[in-house]
Coordinates of C-alpha atoms in Angstrom, one line a residue:
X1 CA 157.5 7.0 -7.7
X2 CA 161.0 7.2 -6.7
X3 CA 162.9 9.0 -9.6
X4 CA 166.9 8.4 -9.7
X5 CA 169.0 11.5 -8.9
X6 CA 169.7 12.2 -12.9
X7 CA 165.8 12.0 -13.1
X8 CA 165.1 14.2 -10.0
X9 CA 167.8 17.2 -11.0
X10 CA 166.3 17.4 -14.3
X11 CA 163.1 17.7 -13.2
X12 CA 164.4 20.8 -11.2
X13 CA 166.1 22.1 -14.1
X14 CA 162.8 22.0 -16.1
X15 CA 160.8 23.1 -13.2
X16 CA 158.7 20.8 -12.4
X17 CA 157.8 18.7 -9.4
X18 CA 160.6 16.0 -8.4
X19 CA 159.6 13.2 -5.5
X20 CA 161.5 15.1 -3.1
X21 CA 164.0 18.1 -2.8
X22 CA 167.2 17.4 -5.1
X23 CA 170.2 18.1 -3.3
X24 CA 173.8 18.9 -4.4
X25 CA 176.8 21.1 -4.2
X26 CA 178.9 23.1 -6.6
X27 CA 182.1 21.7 -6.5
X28 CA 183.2 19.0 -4.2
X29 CA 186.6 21.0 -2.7
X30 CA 190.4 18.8 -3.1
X31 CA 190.7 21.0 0.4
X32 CA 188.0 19.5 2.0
X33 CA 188.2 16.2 0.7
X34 CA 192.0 15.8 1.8
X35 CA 191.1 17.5 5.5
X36 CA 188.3 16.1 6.4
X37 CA 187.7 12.3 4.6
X38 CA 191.1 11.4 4.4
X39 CA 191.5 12.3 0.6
X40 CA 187.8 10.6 -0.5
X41 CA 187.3 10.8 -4.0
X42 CA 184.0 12.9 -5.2
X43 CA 182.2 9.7 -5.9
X44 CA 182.9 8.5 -2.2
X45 CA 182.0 11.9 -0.9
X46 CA 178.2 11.8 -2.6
X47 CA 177.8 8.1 -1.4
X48 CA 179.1 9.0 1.8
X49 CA 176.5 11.8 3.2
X50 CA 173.8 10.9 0.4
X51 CA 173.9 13.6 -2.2
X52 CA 172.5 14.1 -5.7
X53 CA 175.8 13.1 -7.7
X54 CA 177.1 15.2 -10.3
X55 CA 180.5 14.6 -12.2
X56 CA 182.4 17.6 -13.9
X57 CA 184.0 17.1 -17.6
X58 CA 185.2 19.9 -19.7
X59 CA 187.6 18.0 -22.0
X60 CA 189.4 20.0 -25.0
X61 CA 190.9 18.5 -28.0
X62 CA 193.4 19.8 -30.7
X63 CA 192.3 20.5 -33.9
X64 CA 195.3 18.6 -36.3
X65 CA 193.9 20.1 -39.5
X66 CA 194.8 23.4 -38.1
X67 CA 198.2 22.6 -36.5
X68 CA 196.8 22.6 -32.8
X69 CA 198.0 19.9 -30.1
X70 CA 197.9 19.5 -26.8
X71 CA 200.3 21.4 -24.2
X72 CA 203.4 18.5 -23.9
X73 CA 204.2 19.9 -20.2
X74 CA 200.5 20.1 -18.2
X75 CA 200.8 17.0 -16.7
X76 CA 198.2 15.3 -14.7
X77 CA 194.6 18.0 -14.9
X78 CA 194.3 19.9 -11.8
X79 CA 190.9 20.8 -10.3
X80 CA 188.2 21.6 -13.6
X81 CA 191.4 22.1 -15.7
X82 CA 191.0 21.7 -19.1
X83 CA 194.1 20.4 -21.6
X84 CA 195.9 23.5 -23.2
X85 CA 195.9 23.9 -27.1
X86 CA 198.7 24.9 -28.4
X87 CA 199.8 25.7 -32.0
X88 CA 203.1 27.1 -33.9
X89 CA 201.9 30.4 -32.6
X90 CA 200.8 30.6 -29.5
X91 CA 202.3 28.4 -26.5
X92 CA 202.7 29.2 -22.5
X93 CA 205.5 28.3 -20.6
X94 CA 205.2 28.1 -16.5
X95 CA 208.1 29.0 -14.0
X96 CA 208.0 28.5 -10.4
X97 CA 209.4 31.7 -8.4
X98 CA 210.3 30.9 -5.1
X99 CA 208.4 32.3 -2.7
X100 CA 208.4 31.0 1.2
X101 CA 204.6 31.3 1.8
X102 CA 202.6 30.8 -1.3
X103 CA 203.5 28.0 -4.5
X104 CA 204.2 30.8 -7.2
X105 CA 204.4 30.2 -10.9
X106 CA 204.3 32.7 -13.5
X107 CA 203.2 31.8 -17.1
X108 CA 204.4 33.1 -20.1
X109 CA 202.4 33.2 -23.6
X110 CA 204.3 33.3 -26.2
X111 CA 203.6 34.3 -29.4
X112 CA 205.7 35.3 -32.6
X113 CA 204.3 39.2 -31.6
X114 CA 205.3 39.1 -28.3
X115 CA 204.8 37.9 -25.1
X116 CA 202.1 38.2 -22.2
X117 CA 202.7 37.1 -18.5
X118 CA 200.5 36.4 -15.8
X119 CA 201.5 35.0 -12.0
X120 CA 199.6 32.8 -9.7
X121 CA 199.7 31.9 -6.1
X122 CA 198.3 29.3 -4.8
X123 CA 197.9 27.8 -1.0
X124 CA 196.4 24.3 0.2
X125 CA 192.5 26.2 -0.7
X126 CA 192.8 28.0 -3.5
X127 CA 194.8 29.9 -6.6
X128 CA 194.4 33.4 -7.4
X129 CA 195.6 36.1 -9.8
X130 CA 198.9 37.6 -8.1
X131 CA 199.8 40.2 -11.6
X132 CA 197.7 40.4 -14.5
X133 CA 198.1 39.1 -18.3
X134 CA 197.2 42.6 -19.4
X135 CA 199.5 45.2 -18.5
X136 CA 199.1 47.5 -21.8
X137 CA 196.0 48.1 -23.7
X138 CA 197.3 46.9 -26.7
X139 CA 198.0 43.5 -25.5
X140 CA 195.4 42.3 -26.2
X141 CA 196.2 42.8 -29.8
X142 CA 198.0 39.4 -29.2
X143 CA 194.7 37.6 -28.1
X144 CA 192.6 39.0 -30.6
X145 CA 195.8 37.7 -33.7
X146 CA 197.1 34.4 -31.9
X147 CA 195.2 32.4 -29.1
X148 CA 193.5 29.5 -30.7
X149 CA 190.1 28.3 -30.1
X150 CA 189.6 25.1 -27.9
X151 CA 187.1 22.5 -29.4
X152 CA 184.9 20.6 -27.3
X153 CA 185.9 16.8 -27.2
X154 CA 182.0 15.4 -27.6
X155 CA 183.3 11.8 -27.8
X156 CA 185.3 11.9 -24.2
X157 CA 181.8 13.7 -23.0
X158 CA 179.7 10.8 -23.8
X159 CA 181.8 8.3 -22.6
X160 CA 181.6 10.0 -19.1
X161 CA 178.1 10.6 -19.4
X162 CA 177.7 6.6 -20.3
X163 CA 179.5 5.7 -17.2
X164 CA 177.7 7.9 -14.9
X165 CA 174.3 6.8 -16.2
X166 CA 171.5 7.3 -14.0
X167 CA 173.8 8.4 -10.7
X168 CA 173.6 11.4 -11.4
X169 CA 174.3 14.8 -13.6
X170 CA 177.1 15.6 -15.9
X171 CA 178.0 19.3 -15.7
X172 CA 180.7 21.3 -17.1
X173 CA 181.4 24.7 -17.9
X174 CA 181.6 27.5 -20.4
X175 CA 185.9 27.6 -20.9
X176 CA 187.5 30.5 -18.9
X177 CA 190.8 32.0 -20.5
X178 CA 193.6 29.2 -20.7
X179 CA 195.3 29.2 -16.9
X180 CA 193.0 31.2 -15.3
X181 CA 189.6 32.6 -15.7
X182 CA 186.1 32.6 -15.4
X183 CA 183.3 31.2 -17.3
X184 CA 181.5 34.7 -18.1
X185 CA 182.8 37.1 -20.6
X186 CA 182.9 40.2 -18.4
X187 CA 184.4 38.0 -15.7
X188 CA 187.0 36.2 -18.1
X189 CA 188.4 39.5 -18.4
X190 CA 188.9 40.5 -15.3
X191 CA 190.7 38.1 -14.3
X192 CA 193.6 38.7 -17.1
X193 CA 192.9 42.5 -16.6
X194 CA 191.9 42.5 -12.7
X195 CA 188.4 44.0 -11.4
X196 CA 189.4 47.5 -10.4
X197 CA 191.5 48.2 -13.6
X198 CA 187.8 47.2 -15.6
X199 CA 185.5 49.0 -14.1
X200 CA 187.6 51.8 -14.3
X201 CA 187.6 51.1 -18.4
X202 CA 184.1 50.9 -18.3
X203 CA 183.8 54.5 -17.8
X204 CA 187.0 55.7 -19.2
X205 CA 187.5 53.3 -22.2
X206 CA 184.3 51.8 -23.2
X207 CA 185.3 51.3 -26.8
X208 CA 188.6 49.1 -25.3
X209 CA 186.3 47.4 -23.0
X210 CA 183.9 46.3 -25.7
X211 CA 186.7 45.3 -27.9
X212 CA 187.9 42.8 -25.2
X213 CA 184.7 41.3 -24.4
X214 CA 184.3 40.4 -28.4
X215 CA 187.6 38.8 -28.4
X216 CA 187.1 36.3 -25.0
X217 CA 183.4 36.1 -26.3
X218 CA 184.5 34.3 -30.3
X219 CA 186.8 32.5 -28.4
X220 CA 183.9 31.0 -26.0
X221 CA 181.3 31.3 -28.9
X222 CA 183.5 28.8 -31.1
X223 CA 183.6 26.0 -28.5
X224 CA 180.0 26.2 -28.0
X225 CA 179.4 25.6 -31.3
X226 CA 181.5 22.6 -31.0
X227 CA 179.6 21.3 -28.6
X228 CA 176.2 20.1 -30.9
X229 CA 175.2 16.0 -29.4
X230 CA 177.9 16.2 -26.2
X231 CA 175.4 14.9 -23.3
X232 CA 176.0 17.1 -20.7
X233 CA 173.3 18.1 -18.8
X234 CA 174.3 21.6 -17.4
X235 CA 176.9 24.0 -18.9
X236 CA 177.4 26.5 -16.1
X237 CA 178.7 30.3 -17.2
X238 CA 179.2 33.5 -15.3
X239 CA 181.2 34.1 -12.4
X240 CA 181.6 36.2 -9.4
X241 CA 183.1 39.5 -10.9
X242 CA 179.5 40.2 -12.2
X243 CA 177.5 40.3 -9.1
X244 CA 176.1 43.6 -7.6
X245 CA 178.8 43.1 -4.4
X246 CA 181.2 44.0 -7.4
X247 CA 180.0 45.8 -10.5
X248 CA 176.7 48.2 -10.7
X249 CA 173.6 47.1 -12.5
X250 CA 174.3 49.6 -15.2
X251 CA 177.8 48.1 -15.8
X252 CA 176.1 44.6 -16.2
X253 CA 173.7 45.5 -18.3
X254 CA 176.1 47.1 -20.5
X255 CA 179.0 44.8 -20.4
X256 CA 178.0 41.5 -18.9
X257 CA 174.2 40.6 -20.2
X258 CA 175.1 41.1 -23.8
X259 CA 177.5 39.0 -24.3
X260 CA 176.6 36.2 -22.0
X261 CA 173.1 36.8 -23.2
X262 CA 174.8 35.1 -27.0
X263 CA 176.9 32.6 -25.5
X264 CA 173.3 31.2 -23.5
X265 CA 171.3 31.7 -27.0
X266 CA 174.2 29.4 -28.7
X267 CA 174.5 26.7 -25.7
X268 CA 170.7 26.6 -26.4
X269 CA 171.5 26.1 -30.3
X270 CA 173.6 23.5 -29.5
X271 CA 171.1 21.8 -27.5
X272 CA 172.8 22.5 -24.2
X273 CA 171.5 24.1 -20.9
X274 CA 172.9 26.8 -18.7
X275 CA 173.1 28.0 -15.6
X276 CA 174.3 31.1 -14.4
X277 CA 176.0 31.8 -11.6
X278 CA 176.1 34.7 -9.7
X279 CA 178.5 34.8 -6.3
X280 CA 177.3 37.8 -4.2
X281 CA 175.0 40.8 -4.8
X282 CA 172.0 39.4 -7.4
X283 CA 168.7 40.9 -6.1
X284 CA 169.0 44.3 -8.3
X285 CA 169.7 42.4 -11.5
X286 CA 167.2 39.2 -11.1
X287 CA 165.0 39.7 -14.0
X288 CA 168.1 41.0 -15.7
X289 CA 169.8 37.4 -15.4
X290 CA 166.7 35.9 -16.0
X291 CA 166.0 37.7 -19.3
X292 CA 169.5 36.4 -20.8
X293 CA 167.2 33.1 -20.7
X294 CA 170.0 30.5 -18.7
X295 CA 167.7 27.5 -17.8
X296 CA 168.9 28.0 -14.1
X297 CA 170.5 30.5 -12.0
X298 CA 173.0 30.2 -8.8
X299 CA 174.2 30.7 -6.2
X300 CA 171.5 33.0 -3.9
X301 CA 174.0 33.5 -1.4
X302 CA 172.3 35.0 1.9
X303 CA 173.5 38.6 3.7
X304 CA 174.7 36.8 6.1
X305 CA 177.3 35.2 3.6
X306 CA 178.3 38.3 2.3
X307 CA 175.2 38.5 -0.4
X308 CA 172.2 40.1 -0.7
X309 CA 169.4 37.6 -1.6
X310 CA 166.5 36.6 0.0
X311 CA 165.3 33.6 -1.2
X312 CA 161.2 34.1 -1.3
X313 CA 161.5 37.4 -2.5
X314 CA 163.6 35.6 -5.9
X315 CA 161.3 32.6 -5.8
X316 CA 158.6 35.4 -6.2
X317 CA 160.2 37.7 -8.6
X318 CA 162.4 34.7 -11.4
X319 CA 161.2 31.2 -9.9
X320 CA 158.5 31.4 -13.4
X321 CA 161.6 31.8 -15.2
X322 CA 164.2 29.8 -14.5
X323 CA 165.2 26.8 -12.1
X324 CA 166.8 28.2 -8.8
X325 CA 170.0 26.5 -7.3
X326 CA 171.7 27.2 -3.6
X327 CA 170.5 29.9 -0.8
X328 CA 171.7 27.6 1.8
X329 CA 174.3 29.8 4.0
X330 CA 176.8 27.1 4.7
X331 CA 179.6 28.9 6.5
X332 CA 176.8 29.4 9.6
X333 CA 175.0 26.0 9.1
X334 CA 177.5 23.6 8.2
X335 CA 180.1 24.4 11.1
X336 CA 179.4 26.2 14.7
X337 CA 175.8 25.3 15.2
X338 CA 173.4 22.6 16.3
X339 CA 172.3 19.7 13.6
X340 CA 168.4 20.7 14.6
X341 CA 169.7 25.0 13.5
X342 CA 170.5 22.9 10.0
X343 CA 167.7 21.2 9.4
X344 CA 165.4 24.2 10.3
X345 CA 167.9 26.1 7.7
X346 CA 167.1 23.4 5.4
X347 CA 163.6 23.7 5.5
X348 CA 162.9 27.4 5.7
X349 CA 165.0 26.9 2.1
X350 CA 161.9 25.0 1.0
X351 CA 159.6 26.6 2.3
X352 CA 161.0 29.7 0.6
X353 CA 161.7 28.6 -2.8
X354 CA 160.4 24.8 -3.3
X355 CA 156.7 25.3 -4.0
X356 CA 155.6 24.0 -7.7
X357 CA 159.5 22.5 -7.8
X358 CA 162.4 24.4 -9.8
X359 CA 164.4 24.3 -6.9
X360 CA 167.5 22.5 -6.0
X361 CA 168.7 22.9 -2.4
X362 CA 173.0 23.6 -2.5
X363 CA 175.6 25.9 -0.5
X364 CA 176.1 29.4 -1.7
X365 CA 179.2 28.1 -3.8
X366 CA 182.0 26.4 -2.7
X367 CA 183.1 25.4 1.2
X368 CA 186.2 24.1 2.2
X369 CA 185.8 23.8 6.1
X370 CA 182.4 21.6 7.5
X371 CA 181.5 19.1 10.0
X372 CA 180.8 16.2 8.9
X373 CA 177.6 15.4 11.3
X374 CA 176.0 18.6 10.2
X375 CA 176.6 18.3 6.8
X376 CA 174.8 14.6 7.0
X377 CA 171.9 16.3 8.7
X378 CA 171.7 19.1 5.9
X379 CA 171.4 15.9 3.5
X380 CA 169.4 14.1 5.4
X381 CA 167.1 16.8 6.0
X382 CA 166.5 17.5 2.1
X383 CA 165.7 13.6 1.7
X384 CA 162.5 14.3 4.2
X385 CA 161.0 17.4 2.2
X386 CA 159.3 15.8 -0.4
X387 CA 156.4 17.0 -3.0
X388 CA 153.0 15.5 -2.8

């Protein structure tokens, strides 16, 4: 029988058997779509080469009761933003600062103890973290006494999960720190701390680093519990800062499993699924992922992208534990190679981790740069490996 793509991903995610491989990708890229299909929307972009759809929703809403409302100046949503909450304490105001190469705009939070700042650059890709929130340990005093607590707008959820039916998935994600951040505790903070500066506190600090982590950690704890009869269909939470390419296995056990370990164990309490992902290094710390109990884990990325996995060798040790998403090394087989390289890519993907199902075929995270043909064939090519 021919199951619908919402029926075929969720198969995966439960691991079992689907009628044939389920295919998707993170995040469609605004970079991508712009460059290469004349700014297609993500809807036109899964129709287009034939993938498993998935739409992303994280809406927030203000809590009046408590004095919360939404930011006045944020404007149309960028990429997985999120609406701001604001309340008489705790607002951010955003500056551009001229700068000749890079869109530069520093935010200020402002709160009646102070103020925090962070800058970001952006470029036609991406944004990143150009100075850090936290500049003093005791700043985050300030987070711990003022920043508010999004909720999770259940009603906005549903309505996008009516709408996209049978089409396809609706995922969203654990909320990062407002601006910028990252799903994961651990990686939540270092984005407002930066990398270097935490692992450093790991060792010299650990009392400061814990203390951090329980502050981002309520913050995330109390919009999970919001989120009780919102249909989604996959939450996901982690973040690069946590792989192995980054951070030891001690550090994650200490710091990172812990605390994402509780945020999983409420998603789950709140009838929601997770999936965690992990950009870069994973192999040392599979079982450790695994034994935070997400329902599925990402992204597998391949040494030749930079990671460390190999894909039969996880299937082997986790694919009993948890439904496996990615492996595929899209920066060598989805530009500069032969359409007949990506299908055998393709299929040594399920030959490596698709036996008994719990599998779901995707890039190693995001790409912004792809040829269209071979991106068709990598489709394509998932549509032929079917169970039975």
């Amino acid at each position: 029988m021919t199951m619908t793509s919402r029926q075929r991903v969720l198969t995966a995610l439960e691991r079992r058997v689907p009628d044939r491989l389920p295919v998707v990708t993170h995040h469609v890229m605004p970079y991508f779509l712009n460059t290469y299909m004349h700014g297609a929307t993500n809807d036109e972009f899964f129709d287009y080469f034939g993938f498993d759809p998935i739409v992303w929703t994280v809406p927030h809403k203000p809590d009046a009761a408590k004095g919360e409302y939404c930011d006045p100046n944020q404007g149309e949503l960028g990429f997985l933003e999120s609406r701001r909450i604001f309340n008489s304490e705790w607002r951010i105001e955003a500056e551009e600062i001229p700068n000749s190469r890079y869109r530069t705009v520093r935010h200020t939070f402002c709160t009646p103890g102070g103020k925090l700042s962070m800058v970001l650059q952006s470029n036609e890709h991406t944004t990143w973290v150009a100075e850090c929130l936290i500049k003093d340990k005791r700043d985050i005093d300030l987070l711990a006494k003022y920043m508010p607590y999004p909720t999770c707008d259940v009603d906005e959820v549903n309505r996008v999960a009516e709408r996209f039916g049978e089409r396809g998935i609706v995922r969203g994600h654990i909320p990062p720190f407002d601006v910028f951040g990252q799903p994961g505790t651990w990686q939540d903070a270092c984005c407002i701390v930066g990398t270097e500066k935490m692992i450093m506190a790991a060792f010299d600090d650990p009392e400061w680093v814990h203390t951090l982590l329980k502050i981002l950690q309520r913050r995330k704890l109390n919009f999970i519990r919001t989120m009780t009869g919102a249909n989604y269909d996959i939450l996901e939470l982690g973040g690069g800062d946590a792989s192995t390419t980054v951070i030891s296995p001690q550090i994650f056990e200490e710091f990172v499993a812990p605390y994402d370990a509780e945020l999983i164990q409420a998603a789950h309490d709140a009838g929601q699924r997770i999936v965690y992902h992990t950009c870069g290094g994973m192999m040392p710390i599979l079982e450790t992922i695994a034994a935070m109990k997400p329902d599925a884990m990402e992204t597998f990325t391949p040494p030749a992208m930079g990671g460390d996995v190999d894909l039969k060798e996880a299937k082997r040790r986790i694919g009993d534990k948890v439904c496996m998403i990615g492996g595929f090394d899209q920066f060598h087989y989805l530009q500069g190679c032969t359409s007949e390289e990506t299908r055998a890519a393709v299929r040594k993907c399920f030959a490596d981790a698709g036996e008994n199902g719990g599998y779901i075929l995707a890039p190693s995270d995001h790409f912004f740069d792809a040829d269209l043909e071979l991106i068709k064939a990598f489709v394509d090519e998932a549509h032929q490996c079917v169970y039975g």
